[in-house]
Amino acid sequence: MSFELIFLFLAGFFGGVLNSIAGGGSFITFPALIFVGIPPIMANATNTFASCAGYLSGTYAFRKELAEHKSELPKIIIISLLGGISGAWLLLQTSEVVFRSAIPWLLLFATVLFIFGGQINKALKKAALNSQHASAIGGILLIIILLGVAIYGGFFNAGLGIIVLSYLALAGYTNINTMNGLKLLVSSTVSLFAIVLFIYNDVIVWYEGSILLLGTLAGGYMAAKLSRKLPQQHVRGFVIVASIATTLYFFIDVYASQYI
């Protein structure tokens, strides 16, 4: 039990550091929960709970940047709320076997977005600018995309921040502080209402989740100082290696056993 406590705290700590500096902390925290024996759906719900405190504190830290876009916030919050509840509901309707089979594909999707998100954003924005009908349908498409992002976040928390940043870049945001604030607001809204549904259905493992949460908070606090000293490119490289290794592990774990 003491090993699990230390292991989960350290996983939360490093996950919190990565979330604050480069994103991708769930590539560490979610597998850690599964490693200590928590079933996949409960691990996913617990990871959402553990990550939420960092989202909320980060949103508060960017309150000035968010206030500059207060007219847009109600729409973003309502869409994130609807998507978060829908995604969480879909997760609860999914069997453990089906969800476990989906984990490597969800991780692969998040990994590809993390690695190639910048290039994908540029291509999408260029295509939108070249389209004659972009201005007419752009607003509707952005609402649909944000709803899809929120549904993904309610269903599977890993990679949510990366996907939200991709959406914000496509939506035309360029100020990184504003984008980080909106990213954390969307993540907070999606997670909070998903957690309410998870609590109602009793799928959060509170003891392990609380240890992970404390580690996440400690890591996020330390990262505020470390972020000025660590080269973000190196941290990003570490996250890429960790995400690829985690994705490969789950592909082998889920599918290799079928041929043994």
Short mmCIF file of C-alpha atoms in Angstrom, two decimals:
data_model
loop_
_atom_site.label_atom_id
_atom_site.label_comp_id
_atom_site.label_asym_id
_atom_site.label_seq_id
_atom_site.Cartn_x
_atom_site.Cartn_y
_atom_site.Cartn_z
CA MET A 1 0.00 0.00 0.00
CA SER A 2 2.85 2.42 0.79
CA PHE A 3 4.38 1.66 -2.63
CA GLU A 4 1.08 2.50 -4.34
CA LEU A 5 0.82 5.73 -2.35
CA ILE A 6 4.32 6.88 -3.31
CA PHE A 7 3.94 5.67 -6.91
CA LEU A 8 0.63 7.50 -7.47
CA PHE A 9 1.86 10.68 -5.78
CA LEU A 10 4.95 10.74 -8.00
CA ALA A 11 2.85 10.00 -11.10
CA GLY A 12 0.56 12.88 -10.15
CA PHE A 13 3.54 15.13 -9.46
CA PHE A 14 5.17 14.56 -12.84
CA GLY A 15 1.78 14.70 -14.55
CA GLY A 16 1.13 18.08 -12.92
CA VAL A 17 4.54 19.37 -14.02
CA LEU A 18 3.94 18.27 -17.61
CA ASN A 19 0.41 19.71 -17.71
CA SER A 20 1.72 23.10 -16.61
CA ILE A 21 4.75 23.22 -18.91
CA ALA A 22 3.88 21.32 -22.07
CA GLY A 23 0.64 19.36 -21.59
CA GLY A 24 0.22 15.60 -21.78
CA GLY A 25 0.27 14.78 -18.07
CA SER A 26 -2.48 12.19 -18.49
CA PHE A 27 -0.07 10.04 -20.49
CA ILE A 28 1.49 9.37 -17.06
CA THR A 29 -1.42 9.60 -14.60
CA PHE A 30 -3.97 7.46 -16.46
CA PRO A 31 -1.63 4.45 -17.01
CA ALA A 32 -0.45 4.77 -13.40
CA LEU A 33 -4.00 4.18 -12.15
CA ILE A 34 -4.36 1.11 -14.35
CA PHE A 35 -0.93 -0.14 -13.20
CA VAL A 36 -2.10 -0.24 -9.56
CA GLY A 37 -5.07 -2.40 -10.54
CA ILE A 38 -7.93 0.03 -11.13
CA PRO A 39 -10.31 -1.05 -13.96
CA PRO A 40 -10.01 1.15 -17.11
CA ILE A 41 -13.34 3.00 -16.89
CA MET A 42 -12.86 3.76 -13.18
CA ALA A 43 -9.23 4.77 -13.90
CA ASN A 44 -10.44 7.18 -16.56
CA ALA A 45 -13.09 8.70 -14.27
CA THR A 46 -10.59 8.95 -11.40
CA ASN A 47 -8.01 10.59 -13.67
CA THR A 48 -10.60 13.20 -14.65
CA PHE A 49 -11.27 13.90 -10.97
CA ALA A 50 -7.55 14.16 -10.13
CA SER A 51 -6.84 16.50 -13.06
CA CYS A 52 -9.75 18.85 -12.40
CA ALA A 53 -8.17 20.74 -9.47
CA GLY A 54 -5.27 21.77 -11.70
CA TYR A 55 -7.69 22.93 -14.39
CA LEU A 56 -9.63 25.05 -11.90
CA SER A 57 -6.58 26.69 -10.33
CA GLY A 58 -5.14 27.37 -13.78
CA THR A 59 -8.41 28.95 -14.95
CA TYR A 60 -8.34 31.28 -11.94
CA ALA A 61 -4.74 32.24 -12.72
CA PHE A 62 -5.80 33.36 -16.23
CA ARG A 63 -8.91 35.23 -15.04
CA LYS A 64 -7.68 38.59 -16.45
CA GLU A 65 -7.15 37.13 -19.92
CA LEU A 66 -10.55 35.45 -19.78
CA ALA A 67 -12.24 38.71 -18.73
CA GLU A 68 -11.13 40.24 -22.04
CA HIS A 69 -13.32 37.70 -23.85
CA LYS A 70 -16.25 37.65 -21.42
CA SER A 71 -18.83 37.98 -24.21
CA GLU A 72 -17.69 34.62 -25.65
CA LEU A 73 -17.51 32.75 -22.35
CA PRO A 74 -21.21 31.83 -21.88
CA LYS A 75 -21.32 30.09 -25.28
CA ILE A 76 -18.06 28.24 -24.61
CA ILE A 77 -19.21 27.14 -21.13
CA ILE A 78 -22.64 25.92 -22.29
CA ILE A 79 -21.19 23.92 -25.20
CA SER A 80 -18.47 22.46 -22.95
CA LEU A 81 -21.08 21.54 -20.34
CA LEU A 82 -23.29 19.72 -22.86
CA GLY A 83 -20.33 17.92 -24.41
CA GLY A 84 -18.81 16.93 -21.06
CA ILE A 85 -22.05 15.41 -19.80
CA SER A 86 -22.64 13.62 -23.13
CA GLY A 87 -19.11 12.18 -23.21
CA ALA A 88 -19.30 11.02 -19.59
CA TRP A 89 -22.69 9.40 -20.26
CA LEU A 90 -21.25 7.58 -23.29
CA LEU A 91 -18.35 6.32 -21.16
CA LEU A 92 -20.76 4.91 -18.58
CA GLN A 93 -22.68 3.08 -21.31
CA THR A 94 -19.48 1.46 -22.58
CA SER A 95 -18.41 -1.95 -21.29
CA GLU A 96 -14.96 -2.45 -19.75
CA VAL A 97 -13.98 -4.78 -22.61
CA VAL A 98 -14.95 -2.29 -25.34
CA PHE A 99 -13.34 0.65 -23.52
CA ARG A 100 -10.12 -1.26 -22.91
CA SER A 101 -9.96 -2.07 -26.64
CA ALA A 102 -10.49 1.61 -27.43
CA ILE A 103 -7.74 2.91 -25.08
CA PRO A 104 -4.77 2.45 -27.47
CA TRP A 105 -6.69 4.14 -30.32
CA LEU A 106 -7.70 7.07 -28.11
CA LEU A 107 -4.10 7.44 -26.93
CA LEU A 108 -2.85 7.22 -30.52
CA PHE A 109 -5.27 10.00 -31.52
CA ALA A 110 -4.08 12.22 -28.66
CA THR A 111 -0.42 11.44 -29.43
CA VAL A 112 -0.74 12.32 -33.13
CA LEU A 113 -2.44 15.60 -32.21
CA PHE A 114 0.28 16.40 -29.70
CA ILE A 115 3.07 15.77 -32.22
CA PHE A 116 1.47 17.21 -35.36
CA GLY A 117 -1.03 19.66 -33.88
CA GLY A 118 0.81 22.72 -35.16
CA GLN A 119 0.99 21.46 -38.75
CA ILE A 120 -2.65 20.31 -38.66
CA ASN A 121 -3.77 23.72 -37.42
CA LYS A 122 -1.90 25.54 -40.21
CA ALA A 123 -3.40 23.26 -42.87
CA LEU A 124 -6.95 23.66 -41.52
CA LYS A 125 -6.65 27.44 -41.26
CA LYS A 126 -5.26 27.66 -44.79
CA ALA A 127 -8.11 25.54 -46.12
CA ALA A 128 -10.63 27.74 -44.30
CA LEU A 129 -9.13 30.91 -45.77
CA ASN A 130 -9.22 29.46 -49.28
CA SER A 131 -12.85 28.39 -49.02
CA GLN A 132 -15.42 30.75 -50.53
CA HIS A 133 -18.04 29.62 -48.03
CA ALA A 134 -15.80 29.69 -44.96
CA SER A 135 -17.34 32.85 -43.48
CA ALA A 136 -20.88 31.54 -43.88
CA ILE A 137 -20.44 28.12 -42.31
CA GLY A 138 -17.34 28.76 -40.19
CA GLY A 139 -19.26 29.74 -37.04
CA ILE A 140 -21.49 26.67 -37.15
CA LEU A 141 -18.55 24.37 -37.82
CA LEU A 142 -16.62 25.82 -34.88
CA ILE A 143 -19.58 25.16 -32.56
CA ILE A 144 -19.82 21.56 -33.81
CA ILE A 145 -16.05 21.08 -33.41
CA LEU A 146 -16.08 22.47 -29.85
CA LEU A 147 -19.00 20.18 -28.97
CA GLY A 148 -17.03 17.22 -30.36
CA VAL A 149 -13.96 18.24 -28.36
CA ALA A 150 -16.04 18.47 -25.18
CA ILE A 151 -17.64 15.06 -25.82
CA TYR A 152 -14.15 13.58 -26.25
CA GLY A 153 -13.06 15.20 -22.97
CA GLY A 154 -16.02 13.79 -21.06
CA PHE A 155 -15.37 10.34 -22.52
CA PHE A 156 -11.56 10.28 -22.27
CA ASN A 157 -9.64 13.01 -20.43
CA ALA A 158 -6.17 12.20 -21.81
CA GLY A 159 -5.02 14.69 -24.44
CA LEU A 160 -7.97 17.05 -23.85
CA GLY A 161 -5.81 20.16 -23.40
CA ILE A 162 -3.93 19.46 -26.63
CA ILE A 163 -7.17 19.03 -28.57
CA VAL A 164 -8.67 22.22 -27.09
CA LEU A 165 -5.58 24.21 -28.11
CA SER A 166 -5.94 22.83 -31.64
CA TYR A 167 -9.55 24.00 -31.71
CA LEU A 168 -8.63 27.47 -30.40
CA ALA A 169 -5.93 27.89 -33.05
CA LEU A 170 -8.44 26.91 -35.73
CA ALA A 171 -10.92 29.40 -34.23
CA GLY A 172 -8.42 32.19 -34.82
CA TYR A 173 -6.96 32.78 -31.36
CA THR A 174 -3.29 33.77 -31.38
CA ASN A 175 -2.47 35.04 -27.86
CA ILE A 176 -0.99 32.08 -26.00
CA ASN A 177 -2.11 33.34 -22.57
CA THR A 178 -5.69 33.74 -23.77
CA MET A 179 -5.55 30.31 -25.39
CA ASN A 180 -4.23 28.70 -22.19
CA GLY A 181 -6.96 30.40 -20.15
CA LEU A 182 -9.71 29.24 -22.52
CA LYS A 183 -8.16 25.77 -22.69
CA LEU A 184 -8.32 25.48 -18.90
CA LEU A 185 -11.87 26.91 -18.79
CA VAL A 186 -13.10 24.31 -21.30
CA SER A 187 -11.22 21.53 -19.49
CA SER A 188 -12.66 22.65 -16.11
CA THR A 189 -16.24 22.81 -17.38
CA VAL A 190 -16.03 19.47 -19.18
CA SER A 191 -14.41 17.76 -16.19
CA LEU A 192 -16.63 19.24 -13.48
CA PHE A 193 -19.90 18.07 -15.00
CA ALA A 194 -18.41 14.74 -16.03
CA ILE A 195 -17.28 14.25 -12.42
CA VAL A 196 -20.82 14.92 -11.14
CA LEU A 197 -22.07 12.10 -13.35
CA PHE A 198 -19.16 9.86 -12.29
CA ILE A 199 -19.91 10.51 -8.60
CA TYR A 200 -23.60 9.71 -9.12
CA ASN A 201 -22.64 6.40 -10.74
CA ASP A 202 -19.93 5.68 -8.13
CA VAL A 203 -17.05 5.10 -10.58
CA ILE A 204 -14.41 7.33 -8.93
CA VAL A 205 -11.82 5.58 -6.72
CA TRP A 206 -11.46 8.23 -4.04
CA TYR A 207 -8.37 7.08 -2.13
CA GLU A 208 -6.11 6.61 -5.14
CA GLY A 209 -7.63 9.64 -6.86
CA SER A 210 -6.96 11.89 -3.88
CA ILE A 211 -3.30 10.82 -3.74
CA LEU A 212 -2.97 11.49 -7.46
CA LEU A 213 -4.69 14.87 -7.04
CA LEU A 214 -2.27 15.94 -4.29
CA GLY A 215 0.66 14.98 -6.50
CA THR A 216 -0.83 16.90 -9.42
CA LEU A 217 -1.26 20.02 -7.30
CA ALA A 218 2.31 19.78 -5.99
CA GLY A 219 3.70 19.24 -9.48
CA GLY A 220 1.72 22.12 -10.93
CA TYR A 221 2.96 24.44 -8.17
CA MET A 222 6.59 23.43 -8.69
CA ALA A 223 6.23 23.83 -12.45
CA ALA A 224 5.47 27.52 -12.01
CA LYS A 225 9.11 27.96 -11.03
CA LEU A 226 10.59 25.26 -13.26
CA SER A 227 8.88 26.54 -16.40
CA ARG A 228 11.23 29.51 -16.55
CA LYS A 229 14.33 27.30 -16.40
CA LEU A 230 13.49 24.17 -18.41
CA PRO A 231 13.65 24.33 -22.23
CA GLN A 232 10.07 23.60 -23.30
CA GLN A 233 11.32 21.83 -26.42
CA HIS A 234 13.07 19.24 -24.21
CA VAL A 235 9.98 18.78 -22.05
CA ARG A 236 7.85 18.43 -25.18
CA GLY A 237 10.28 15.79 -26.46
CA PHE A 238 9.91 13.85 -23.22
CA VAL A 239 6.11 13.95 -23.47
CA ILE A 240 6.28 12.68 -27.07
CA VAL A 241 8.50 9.76 -26.05
CA ALA A 242 6.28 8.97 -23.05
CA SER A 243 3.08 9.16 -25.10
CA ILE A 244 4.46 6.92 -27.87
CA ALA A 245 5.73 4.38 -25.31
CA THR A 246 2.39 4.41 -23.45
CA THR A 247 0.41 4.00 -26.67
CA LEU A 248 2.60 1.10 -27.82
CA TYR A 249 2.28 -0.56 -24.41
CA PHE A 250 -1.52 -0.49 -24.58
CA PHE A 251 -1.58 -1.76 -28.17
CA ILE A 252 0.61 -4.69 -27.12
CA ASP A 253 -1.33 -5.27 -23.89
CA VAL A 254 -4.74 -5.22 -25.59
CA TYR A 255 -4.04 -6.93 -28.91
CA ALA A 256 -0.93 -9.10 -28.49
CA SER A 257 -2.70 -11.29 -25.93
CA GLN A 258 -5.18 -12.30 -28.64
CA TYR A 259 -2.40 -14.04 -30.56
CA ILE A 260 -0.61 -15.68 -27.66
#
